[in-house]
Amino acid sequence: MIITVIGPGAIGCLLAAYLTRAGEEVSLLDYRPKRATLLQDRGIAVTGEREAFHTPIKATAYLTEISSTDIFILCVKASDTAVVAAKLRDAIPPESHLLTLQNGLGNIEKLSEFFGGNRILAGATSHGATLLEVGRVRHAGYGEIWLGQANGTDSSQAGGALLQNLATTMNRAGLQAQVVDDIQPILWSKLVVNVGINALTAILGVPNGELLKIPTCQTVLDGAVAEAVQVASGCGIQLQLPEEIERVRAVCNSTAANISSMLQDVKRQKKTEIDQINGAVVRMAASLGMASPVNEVLTALVRGLEAGYKVEGGKP
Ligand code: KPL
């Protein structure tokens, strides 16, 4: 398969490395030319509990250098989706599909505005990855990938075939992927995981597994998750408590050594995805006439961390 991964963050590098190693034709698109050159020069090194490997990678900042692509996989931060989509709108061929494999709510809607809904595919992953430095990633939690058509029954046949092909390709690469009929409940479940883990780990400065060791964290985690589950229900997605809380704890366990993506952002003084995760729950709760005090506090605290960055607006 010919695949372009957009965004050389932890998950982008992890995917690009596994797929390239499996013999797929992969390009990694990075909007920063110098970093793309560095990636191209040094390749990607993955370390994990099960194995460590290094693979050369084709990295570029220019879409014109990428000949043809079956699927574009978007791995940029949710806060950058609109900017990236605007930049790529005219450069991505009209027959190409885009898969969002990002955290947070609103990515499908934003991409659909730029590319039209029937070209958009959506996925979620429970793999935990920490970017150690450019092109160096720790696979800190072995998880799964779920793929589906963003617009459910209005989906295109071409998109469905592409997803099956991609799942087979990802499985061959060792990434544990499956196609599901309805991706929406999975996207909401992933949101619930991020709601429970990301802000708390960013505020406390701890790896995911530590949340299970601090008793007072449980109350906050449970409260944030319960609010998100209520909002999901208000949006027609039925998730169950206490199962969701148990699932979030299970992800803390399976990614115990991982530094959550939000904590990685805070450590690098970069804008976080708080507005697309806990902030999104607060906004949606308000629009449904529901209260979300725990997510309000978590959102305010992470915004406080961002406001304290030494470099205004975060590092580029
Ligand atoms: O998605 C993640 C993230 O860090 O953004 C989890 C699954 C919580 C792994 O850290």
mmCIF file of C-alpha atoms and ligand atoms in Angstrom:
data_model
loop_
_atom_site.group_PDB
_atom_site.id
_atom_site.type_symbol
_atom_site.label_atom_id
_atom_site.label_comp_id
_atom_site.label_asym_id
_atom_site.label_seq_id
_atom_site.Cartn_x
_atom_site.Cartn_y
_atom_site.Cartn_z
ATOM 1 C CA MET A 1 0.000 0.000 0.000
ATOM 2 C CA ILE A 2 1.162 3.549 -0.592
ATOM 3 C CA ILE A 3 0.629 5.525 2.583
ATOM 4 C CA THR A 4 1.400 9.084 3.622
ATOM 5 C CA VAL A 5 1.516 9.739 7.350
ATOM 6 C CA ILE A 6 1.025 13.408 8.167
ATOM 7 C CA GLY A 7 2.727 14.574 11.359
ATOM 8 C CA PRO A 8 5.974 13.215 12.877
ATOM 9 C CA GLY A 9 4.749 13.111 16.479
ATOM 10 C CA ALA A 10 4.811 9.975 18.625
ATOM 11 C CA ILE A 11 1.950 8.125 16.902
ATOM 12 C CA GLY A 12 2.924 9.369 13.413
ATOM 13 C CA CYS A 13 6.494 8.095 13.845
ATOM 14 C CA LEU A 14 5.306 4.818 15.366
ATOM 15 C CA LEU A 15 2.958 4.091 12.448
ATOM 16 C CA ALA A 16 5.439 5.176 9.805
ATOM 17 C CA ALA A 17 8.159 2.983 11.314
ATOM 18 C CA TYR A 18 6.060 -0.189 11.690
ATOM 19 C CA LEU A 19 4.519 0.148 8.224
ATOM 20 C CA THR A 20 7.831 0.917 6.519
ATOM 21 C CA ARG A 21 9.494 -2.021 8.243
ATOM 22 C CA ALA A 22 6.707 -4.270 6.950
ATOM 23 C CA GLY A 23 7.625 -3.282 3.381
ATOM 24 C CA GLU A 24 4.886 -0.735 2.681
ATOM 25 C CA GLU A 25 5.654 2.386 0.690
ATOM 26 C CA VAL A 26 5.358 5.063 3.354
ATOM 27 C CA SER A 27 6.106 8.780 3.320
ATOM 28 C CA LEU A 28 6.144 10.937 6.405
ATOM 29 C CA LEU A 29 5.002 14.502 5.790
ATOM 30 C CA ASP A 30 6.335 17.163 8.153
ATOM 31 C CA TYR A 31 5.596 20.847 7.609
ATOM 32 C CA ARG A 32 9.044 21.758 8.961
ATOM 33 C CA PRO A 33 11.636 21.204 6.173
ATOM 34 C CA LYS A 34 14.675 21.023 8.500
ATOM 35 C CA ARG A 35 13.071 18.395 10.694
ATOM 36 C CA ALA A 36 11.948 16.436 7.633
ATOM 37 C CA THR A 37 15.559 16.385 6.421
ATOM 38 C CA LEU A 38 16.734 15.233 9.842
ATOM 39 C CA LEU A 39 14.143 12.446 9.839
ATOM 40 C CA GLN A 40 15.126 11.400 6.336
ATOM 41 C CA ASP A 41 18.805 11.346 7.406
ATOM 42 C CA ARG A 42 18.479 9.474 10.684
ATOM 43 C CA GLY A 43 15.367 7.332 10.073
ATOM 44 C CA ILE A 44 13.109 6.264 12.924
ATOM 45 C CA ALA A 45 14.206 4.230 15.940
ATOM 46 C CA VAL A 46 11.534 2.459 17.982
ATOM 47 C CA THR A 47 12.180 1.049 21.437
ATOM 48 C CA GLY A 48 9.675 -1.058 23.293
ATOM 49 C CA GLU A 49 9.340 -3.844 25.822
ATOM 50 C CA ARG A 50 8.936 -6.427 23.079
ATOM 51 C CA GLU A 51 11.554 -5.225 20.602
ATOM 52 C CA ALA A 52 13.698 -2.373 19.387
ATOM 53 C CA PHE A 53 14.280 -1.569 15.740
ATOM 54 C CA HIS A 54 15.465 1.113 13.396
ATOM 55 C CA THR A 55 14.165 1.802 9.917
ATOM 56 C CA PRO A 56 15.066 4.310 7.229
ATOM 57 C CA ILE A 57 12.150 6.578 6.391
ATOM 58 C CA LYS A 58 11.134 8.737 3.489
ATOM 59 C CA ALA A 59 10.374 12.105 5.062
ATOM 60 C CA THR A 60 9.609 15.350 3.296
ATOM 61 C CA ALA A 61 7.993 18.726 3.832
ATOM 62 C CA TYR A 62 6.643 18.838 0.308
ATOM 63 C CA LEU A 63 3.640 16.900 -0.942
ATOM 64 C CA THR A 64 4.881 17.370 -4.502
ATOM 65 C CA GLU A 65 7.751 14.996 -3.666
ATOM 66 C CA ILE A 66 5.266 12.215 -2.896
ATOM 67 C CA SER A 67 4.166 10.533 -6.107
ATOM 68 C CA SER A 68 0.805 8.921 -5.416
ATOM 69 C CA THR A 69 -0.882 7.867 -2.199
ATOM 70 C CA ASP A 70 -3.665 5.374 -1.447
ATOM 71 C CA ILE A 71 -4.395 6.911 1.912
ATOM 72 C CA PHE A 72 -3.302 9.914 3.951
ATOM 73 C CA ILE A 73 -3.219 9.251 7.704
ATOM 74 C CA LEU A 74 -3.542 12.407 9.750
ATOM 75 C CA CYS A 75 -1.628 12.214 13.042
ATOM 76 C CA VAL A 76 -1.239 15.897 13.855
ATOM 77 C CA LYS A 77 -2.604 17.382 17.049
ATOM 78 C CA ALA A 78 -6.332 18.061 17.004
ATOM 79 C CA SER A 79 -5.635 21.738 17.626
ATOM 80 C CA ASP A 80 -3.818 21.854 14.257
ATOM 81 C CA THR A 81 -6.387 19.997 12.125
ATOM 82 C CA ALA A 82 -7.914 23.072 10.469
ATOM 83 C CA VAL A 83 -4.534 24.675 9.694
ATOM 84 C CA VAL A 84 -3.152 21.468 8.189
ATOM 85 C CA ALA A 85 -6.347 20.813 6.210
ATOM 86 C CA ALA A 86 -6.275 24.341 4.783
ATOM 87 C CA LYS A 87 -2.648 23.886 3.698
ATOM 88 C CA LEU A 88 -3.284 20.506 2.063
ATOM 89 C CA ARG A 89 -6.718 21.131 0.543
ATOM 90 C CA ASP A 90 -5.489 21.856 -2.975
ATOM 91 C CA ALA A 91 -2.509 19.507 -2.842
ATOM 92 C CA ILE A 92 -4.309 16.258 -2.009
ATOM 93 C CA PRO A 93 -5.752 14.608 -5.144
ATOM 94 C CA PRO A 94 -9.588 14.660 -5.207
ATOM 95 C CA GLU A 95 -9.819 10.843 -5.313
ATOM 96 C CA SER A 96 -7.650 10.340 -2.212
ATOM 97 C CA HIS A 97 -9.011 9.404 1.193
ATOM 98 C CA LEU A 98 -7.904 10.837 4.512
ATOM 99 C CA LEU A 99 -7.943 8.926 7.769
ATOM 100 C CA THR A 100 -7.967 10.869 11.016
ATOM 101 C CA LEU A 101 -6.146 8.954 13.746
ATOM 102 C CA GLN A 102 -6.151 11.848 16.153
ATOM 103 C CA ASN A 103 -7.319 12.471 19.687
ATOM 104 C CA GLY A 104 -10.277 14.653 20.554
ATOM 105 C CA LEU A 105 -13.597 15.692 19.101
ATOM 106 C CA GLY A 106 -14.237 17.691 15.940
ATOM 107 C CA ASN A 107 -11.586 16.294 13.571
ATOM 108 C CA ILE A 108 -14.063 14.604 11.216
ATOM 109 C CA GLU A 109 -16.191 17.731 11.003
ATOM 110 C CA LYS A 110 -13.191 19.972 10.277
ATOM 111 C CA LEU A 111 -11.762 17.637 7.643
ATOM 112 C CA SER A 112 -15.186 17.236 6.019
ATOM 113 C CA GLU A 113 -15.412 21.026 5.625
ATOM 114 C CA PHE A 114 -12.203 21.016 3.594
ATOM 115 C CA PHE A 115 -12.347 17.704 1.745
ATOM 116 C CA GLY A 116 -16.013 16.614 1.727
ATOM 117 C CA GLY A 117 -17.398 13.996 4.099
ATOM 118 C CA ASN A 118 -17.223 10.910 1.882
ATOM 119 C CA ARG A 119 -13.424 11.061 1.606
ATOM 120 C CA ILE A 120 -12.948 11.032 5.354
ATOM 121 C CA LEU A 121 -12.185 7.869 7.318
ATOM 122 C CA ALA A 122 -11.746 7.783 11.059
ATOM 123 C CA GLY A 123 -9.860 5.701 13.555
ATOM 124 C CA ALA A 124 -8.716 5.493 17.135
ATOM 125 C CA THR A 125 -5.756 3.814 18.754
ATOM 126 C CA SER A 126 -4.889 2.628 22.233
ATOM 127 C CA HIS A 127 -1.185 2.274 21.417
ATOM 128 C CA GLY A 128 0.858 4.405 23.805
ATOM 129 C CA ALA A 129 3.866 6.143 22.288
ATOM 130 C CA THR A 130 6.329 8.676 23.668
ATOM 131 C CA LEU A 131 8.416 10.836 21.372
ATOM 132 C CA LEU A 132 11.888 10.926 22.922
ATOM 133 C CA GLU A 133 13.377 13.227 20.286
ATOM 134 C CA VAL A 134 13.033 13.699 16.525
ATOM 135 C CA GLY A 135 12.548 10.228 15.014
ATOM 136 C CA ARG A 136 13.066 8.426 18.365
ATOM 137 C CA VAL A 137 9.929 6.896 19.771
ATOM 138 C CA ARG A 138 9.231 4.625 22.710
ATOM 139 C CA HIS A 139 6.390 2.155 22.138
ATOM 140 C CA ALA A 140 5.318 2.335 25.756
ATOM 141 C CA GLY A 141 1.993 0.553 25.490
ATOM 142 C CA TYR A 142 0.911 -2.122 23.027
ATOM 143 C CA GLY A 143 -2.666 -1.445 22.020
ATOM 144 C CA GLU A 144 -5.000 -1.682 19.051
ATOM 145 C CA ILE A 145 -6.298 0.391 16.148
ATOM 146 C CA TRP A 146 -9.961 0.630 15.144
ATOM 147 C CA LEU A 147 -10.912 1.932 11.721
ATOM 148 C CA GLY A 148 -14.245 2.945 10.220
ATOM 149 C CA GLN A 149 -16.040 5.181 7.783
ATOM 150 C CA ALA A 150 -16.522 8.615 9.274
ATOM 151 C CA ASN A 151 -20.034 8.946 7.917
ATOM 152 C CA GLY A 152 -21.344 5.478 8.686
ATOM 153 C CA THR A 153 -23.960 4.325 6.239
ATOM 154 C CA ASP A 154 -23.302 7.115 3.708
ATOM 155 C CA SER A 155 -19.892 5.577 3.281
ATOM 156 C CA SER A 156 -18.306 5.000 -0.076
ATOM 157 C CA GLN A 157 -17.421 1.492 -1.332
ATOM 158 C CA ALA A 158 -13.940 2.686 -2.201
ATOM 159 C CA GLY A 159 -13.436 3.882 1.356
ATOM 160 C CA GLY A 160 -14.614 0.535 2.762
ATOM 161 C CA ALA A 161 -12.227 -1.459 0.574
ATOM 162 C CA LEU A 162 -9.399 0.879 1.463
ATOM 163 C CA LEU A 163 -10.042 0.409 5.169
ATOM 164 C CA GLN A 164 -10.029 -3.388 4.861
ATOM 165 C CA ASN A 165 -6.789 -3.175 2.962
ATOM 166 C CA LEU A 166 -5.293 -0.834 5.547
ATOM 167 C CA ALA A 167 -6.354 -3.074 8.448
ATOM 168 C CA THR A 168 -4.721 -6.077 6.754
ATOM 169 C CA THR A 169 -1.593 -4.012 6.118
ATOM 170 C CA MET A 170 -1.468 -2.762 9.728
ATOM 171 C CA ASN A 171 -1.953 -6.286 11.089
ATOM 172 C CA ARG A 172 0.861 -7.547 8.903
ATOM 173 C CA ALA A 173 3.005 -4.785 10.382
ATOM 174 C CA GLY A 174 2.105 -5.906 13.938
ATOM 175 C CA LEU A 175 -0.164 -3.007 14.817
ATOM 176 C CA GLN A 176 -3.368 -4.956 15.671
ATOM 177 C CA ALA A 177 -6.039 -3.240 13.590
ATOM 178 C CA GLN A 178 -9.675 -3.980 12.838
ATOM 179 C CA VAL A 179 -12.450 -2.348 10.815
ATOM 180 C CA VAL A 180 -15.698 -1.643 12.655
ATOM 181 C CA ASP A 181 -19.186 -0.890 11.265
ATOM 182 C CA ASP A 182 -19.749 2.120 13.483
ATOM 183 C CA ILE A 183 -16.672 4.079 14.505
ATOM 184 C CA GLN A 184 -18.558 6.734 16.504
ATOM 185 C CA PRO A 185 -18.862 4.822 19.828
ATOM 186 C CA ILE A 186 -15.163 3.987 19.550
ATOM 187 C CA LEU A 187 -14.204 7.610 18.971
ATOM 188 C CA TRP A 188 -16.256 8.553 22.040
ATOM 189 C CA SER A 189 -14.664 5.759 24.088
ATOM 190 C CA LYS A 190 -11.247 7.029 23.067
ATOM 191 C CA LEU A 191 -12.309 10.534 24.047
ATOM 192 C CA VAL A 192 -13.348 9.167 27.447
ATOM 193 C CA VAL A 193 -9.896 7.579 27.862
ATOM 194 C CA ASN A 194 -8.196 10.868 27.003
ATOM 195 C CA VAL A 195 -10.587 12.794 29.265
ATOM 196 C CA GLY A 196 -9.656 10.532 32.188
ATOM 197 C CA ILE A 197 -5.905 10.325 31.622
ATOM 198 C CA ASN A 198 -4.440 13.222 29.672
ATOM 199 C CA ALA A 199 -5.220 16.312 31.743
ATOM 200 C CA LEU A 200 -4.540 14.588 35.067
ATOM 201 C CA THR A 201 -1.149 13.264 33.952
ATOM 202 C CA ALA A 202 -0.270 16.683 32.481
ATOM 203 C CA ILE A 203 -1.187 18.498 35.698
ATOM 204 C CA LEU A 204 0.562 16.020 37.994
ATOM 205 C CA GLY A 205 3.534 15.416 35.676
ATOM 206 C CA VAL A 206 3.302 11.620 35.994
ATOM 207 C CA PRO A 207 3.248 8.647 33.572
ATOM 208 C CA ASN A 208 -0.176 7.084 32.951
ATOM 209 C CA GLY A 209 0.282 4.185 35.372
ATOM 210 C CA GLU A 210 0.914 6.499 38.340
ATOM 211 C CA LEU A 211 -2.715 7.668 38.252
ATOM 212 C CA LEU A 212 -3.727 4.271 39.619
ATOM 213 C CA LYS A 213 -1.358 4.628 42.561
ATOM 214 C CA ILE A 214 -2.631 7.984 43.818
ATOM 215 C CA PRO A 215 -5.973 7.315 45.589
ATOM 216 C CA THR A 216 -7.267 10.906 45.315
ATOM 217 C CA CYS A 217 -6.738 10.780 41.547
ATOM 218 C CA GLN A 218 -9.343 8.050 41.256
ATOM 219 C CA THR A 219 -12.115 10.412 42.356
ATOM 220 C CA VAL A 220 -11.112 13.032 39.813
ATOM 221 C CA LEU A 221 -10.639 10.459 37.033
ATOM 222 C CA ASP A 222 -14.019 8.850 37.814
ATOM 223 C CA GLY A 223 -15.762 12.241 37.902
ATOM 224 C CA ALA A 224 -14.279 13.417 34.586
ATOM 225 C CA VAL A 225 -15.157 10.122 32.906
ATOM 226 C CA ALA A 226 -18.715 10.107 34.305
ATOM 227 C CA GLU A 227 -19.322 13.597 32.895
ATOM 228 C CA ALA A 228 -17.988 12.580 29.468
ATOM 229 C CA VAL A 229 -20.200 9.473 29.452
ATOM 230 C CA GLN A 230 -23.234 11.658 30.239
ATOM 231 C CA VAL A 231 -22.383 14.039 27.410
ATOM 232 C CA ALA A 232 -21.922 11.083 25.037
ATOM 233 C CA SER A 233 -25.373 9.876 26.013
ATOM 234 C CA GLY A 234 -26.759 13.373 25.328
ATOM 235 C CA CYS A 235 -25.244 13.046 21.840
ATOM 236 C CA GLY A 236 -26.887 9.656 21.261
ATOM 237 C CA ILE A 237 -23.851 7.479 22.071
ATOM 238 C CA GLN A 238 -24.607 5.062 24.886
ATOM 239 C CA LEU A 239 -21.518 4.214 26.929
ATOM 240 C CA GLN A 240 -21.814 2.438 30.251
ATOM 241 C CA LEU A 241 -20.542 3.280 33.691
ATOM 242 C CA PRO A 242 -18.709 1.740 35.504
ATOM 243 C CA GLU A 243 -17.386 -0.150 32.444
ATOM 244 C CA GLU A 244 -15.885 3.026 30.964
ATOM 245 C CA ILE A 245 -14.071 3.795 34.206
ATOM 246 C CA GLU A 246 -12.706 0.257 34.251
ATOM 247 C CA ARG A 247 -11.581 0.656 30.639
ATOM 248 C CA VAL A 248 -9.756 3.907 31.400
ATOM 249 C CA ARG A 249 -8.002 2.180 34.296
ATOM 250 C CA ALA A 250 -7.083 -0.716 32.001
ATOM 251 C CA VAL A 251 -5.482 1.766 29.562
ATOM 252 C CA CYS A 252 -3.562 3.358 32.489
ATOM 253 C CA ASN A 253 -2.269 -0.124 33.171
ATOM 254 C CA SER A 254 -1.453 -1.154 29.608
ATOM 255 C CA THR A 255 0.287 2.196 28.963
ATOM 256 C CA ALA A 256 1.665 2.546 32.512
ATOM 257 C CA ALA A 257 5.109 3.721 31.419
ATOM 258 C CA ASN A 258 3.787 6.098 28.781
ATOM 259 C CA ILE A 259 3.969 9.847 29.080
ATOM 260 C CA SER A 260 0.543 10.947 27.811
ATOM 261 C CA SER A 261 0.515 13.123 24.715
ATOM 262 C CA MET A 262 -0.701 16.056 26.830
ATOM 263 C CA LEU A 263 2.145 15.710 29.299
ATOM 264 C CA GLN A 264 4.575 15.438 26.351
ATOM 265 C CA ASP A 265 3.145 18.747 25.058
ATOM 266 C CA VAL A 266 3.410 20.448 28.435
ATOM 267 C CA LYS A 267 7.015 19.269 28.851
ATOM 268 C CA ARG A 268 7.845 20.776 25.457
ATOM 269 C CA GLN A 269 5.783 23.881 26.237
ATOM 270 C CA LYS A 270 3.546 23.225 23.247
ATOM 271 C CA LYS A 271 -0.136 23.952 22.898
ATOM 272 C CA THR A 272 -2.077 20.971 24.220
ATOM 273 C CA GLU A 273 -5.285 19.311 23.002
ATOM 274 C CA ILE A 274 -7.169 20.377 26.136
ATOM 275 C CA ASP A 275 -9.785 22.297 24.086
ATOM 276 C CA GLN A 276 -10.515 19.222 21.957
ATOM 277 C CA ILE A 277 -10.635 16.818 24.941
ATOM 278 C CA ASN A 278 -11.835 18.030 28.377
ATOM 279 C CA GLY A 279 -12.718 21.446 26.953
ATOM 280 C CA ALA A 280 -14.886 19.775 24.304
ATOM 281 C CA VAL A 281 -16.792 17.925 27.052
ATOM 282 C CA VAL A 282 -17.387 21.233 28.851
ATOM 283 C CA ARG A 283 -18.653 22.932 25.677
ATOM 284 C CA MET A 284 -20.929 20.051 24.727
ATOM 285 C CA ALA A 285 -22.213 19.678 28.281
ATOM 286 C CA ALA A 286 -23.139 23.368 28.272
ATOM 287 C CA SER A 287 -24.960 23.039 24.960
ATOM 288 C CA LEU A 288 -26.924 20.114 26.410
ATOM 289 C CA GLY A 289 -27.724 22.009 29.613
ATOM 290 C CA MET A 290 -25.541 19.675 31.696
ATOM 291 C CA ALA A 291 -22.948 20.514 34.328
ATOM 292 C CA SER A 292 -19.336 19.356 33.952
ATOM 293 C CA PRO A 293 -17.487 20.783 36.979
ATOM 294 C CA VAL A 294 -14.646 18.250 37.010
ATOM 295 C CA ASN A 295 -13.789 18.818 33.349
ATOM 296 C CA GLU A 296 -14.104 22.573 33.857
ATOM 297 C CA VAL A 297 -11.453 22.484 36.581
ATOM 298 C CA LEU A 298 -9.154 20.163 34.590
ATOM 299 C CA THR A 299 -9.492 22.423 31.539
ATOM 300 C CA ALA A 300 -8.760 25.541 33.567
ATOM 301 C CA LEU A 301 -5.683 23.956 35.175
ATOM 302 C CA VAL A 302 -4.180 22.817 31.873
ATOM 303 C CA ARG A 303 -4.840 26.239 30.354
ATOM 304 C CA GLY A 304 -3.035 27.604 33.404
ATOM 305 C CA LEU A 305 -0.035 25.402 32.622
ATOM 306 C CA GLU A 306 -0.049 26.654 29.020
ATOM 307 C CA ALA A 307 -0.255 30.271 30.204
ATOM 308 C CA GLY A 308 2.879 29.708 32.280
ATOM 309 C CA TYR A 309 5.039 28.613 29.342
ATOM 310 C CA LYS A 310 8.265 30.610 29.133
ATOM 311 C CA VAL A 311 8.000 30.982 25.355
ATOM 312 C CA GLU A 312 4.852 32.831 24.380
ATOM 313 C CA GLY A 313 2.455 30.550 22.483
ATOM 314 C CA GLY A 314 4.703 27.562 23.124
ATOM 315 C CA LYS A 315 7.661 26.330 21.142
ATOM 316 C CA PRO A 316 7.057 26.138 17.394
HETATM 317 O O1 KPL B 1 -3.997 8.490 23.648
HETATM 318 C C1 KPL B 1 -3.266 8.560 24.590
HETATM 319 C C2 KPL B 1 -2.511 9.842 24.739
HETATM 320 O O2 KPL B 1 -1.536 9.911 25.465
HETATM 321 O O3 KPL B 1 -2.931 10.791 24.063
HETATM 322 C C3 KPL B 1 -3.220 7.460 25.618
HETATM 323 C C4 KPL B 1 -3.980 6.235 25.102
HETATM 324 C C5 KPL B 1 -3.819 7.962 26.895
HETATM 325 C C6 KPL B 1 -1.844 6.917 25.862
HETATM 326 O O4 KPL B 1 -1.046 7.766 26.586
#
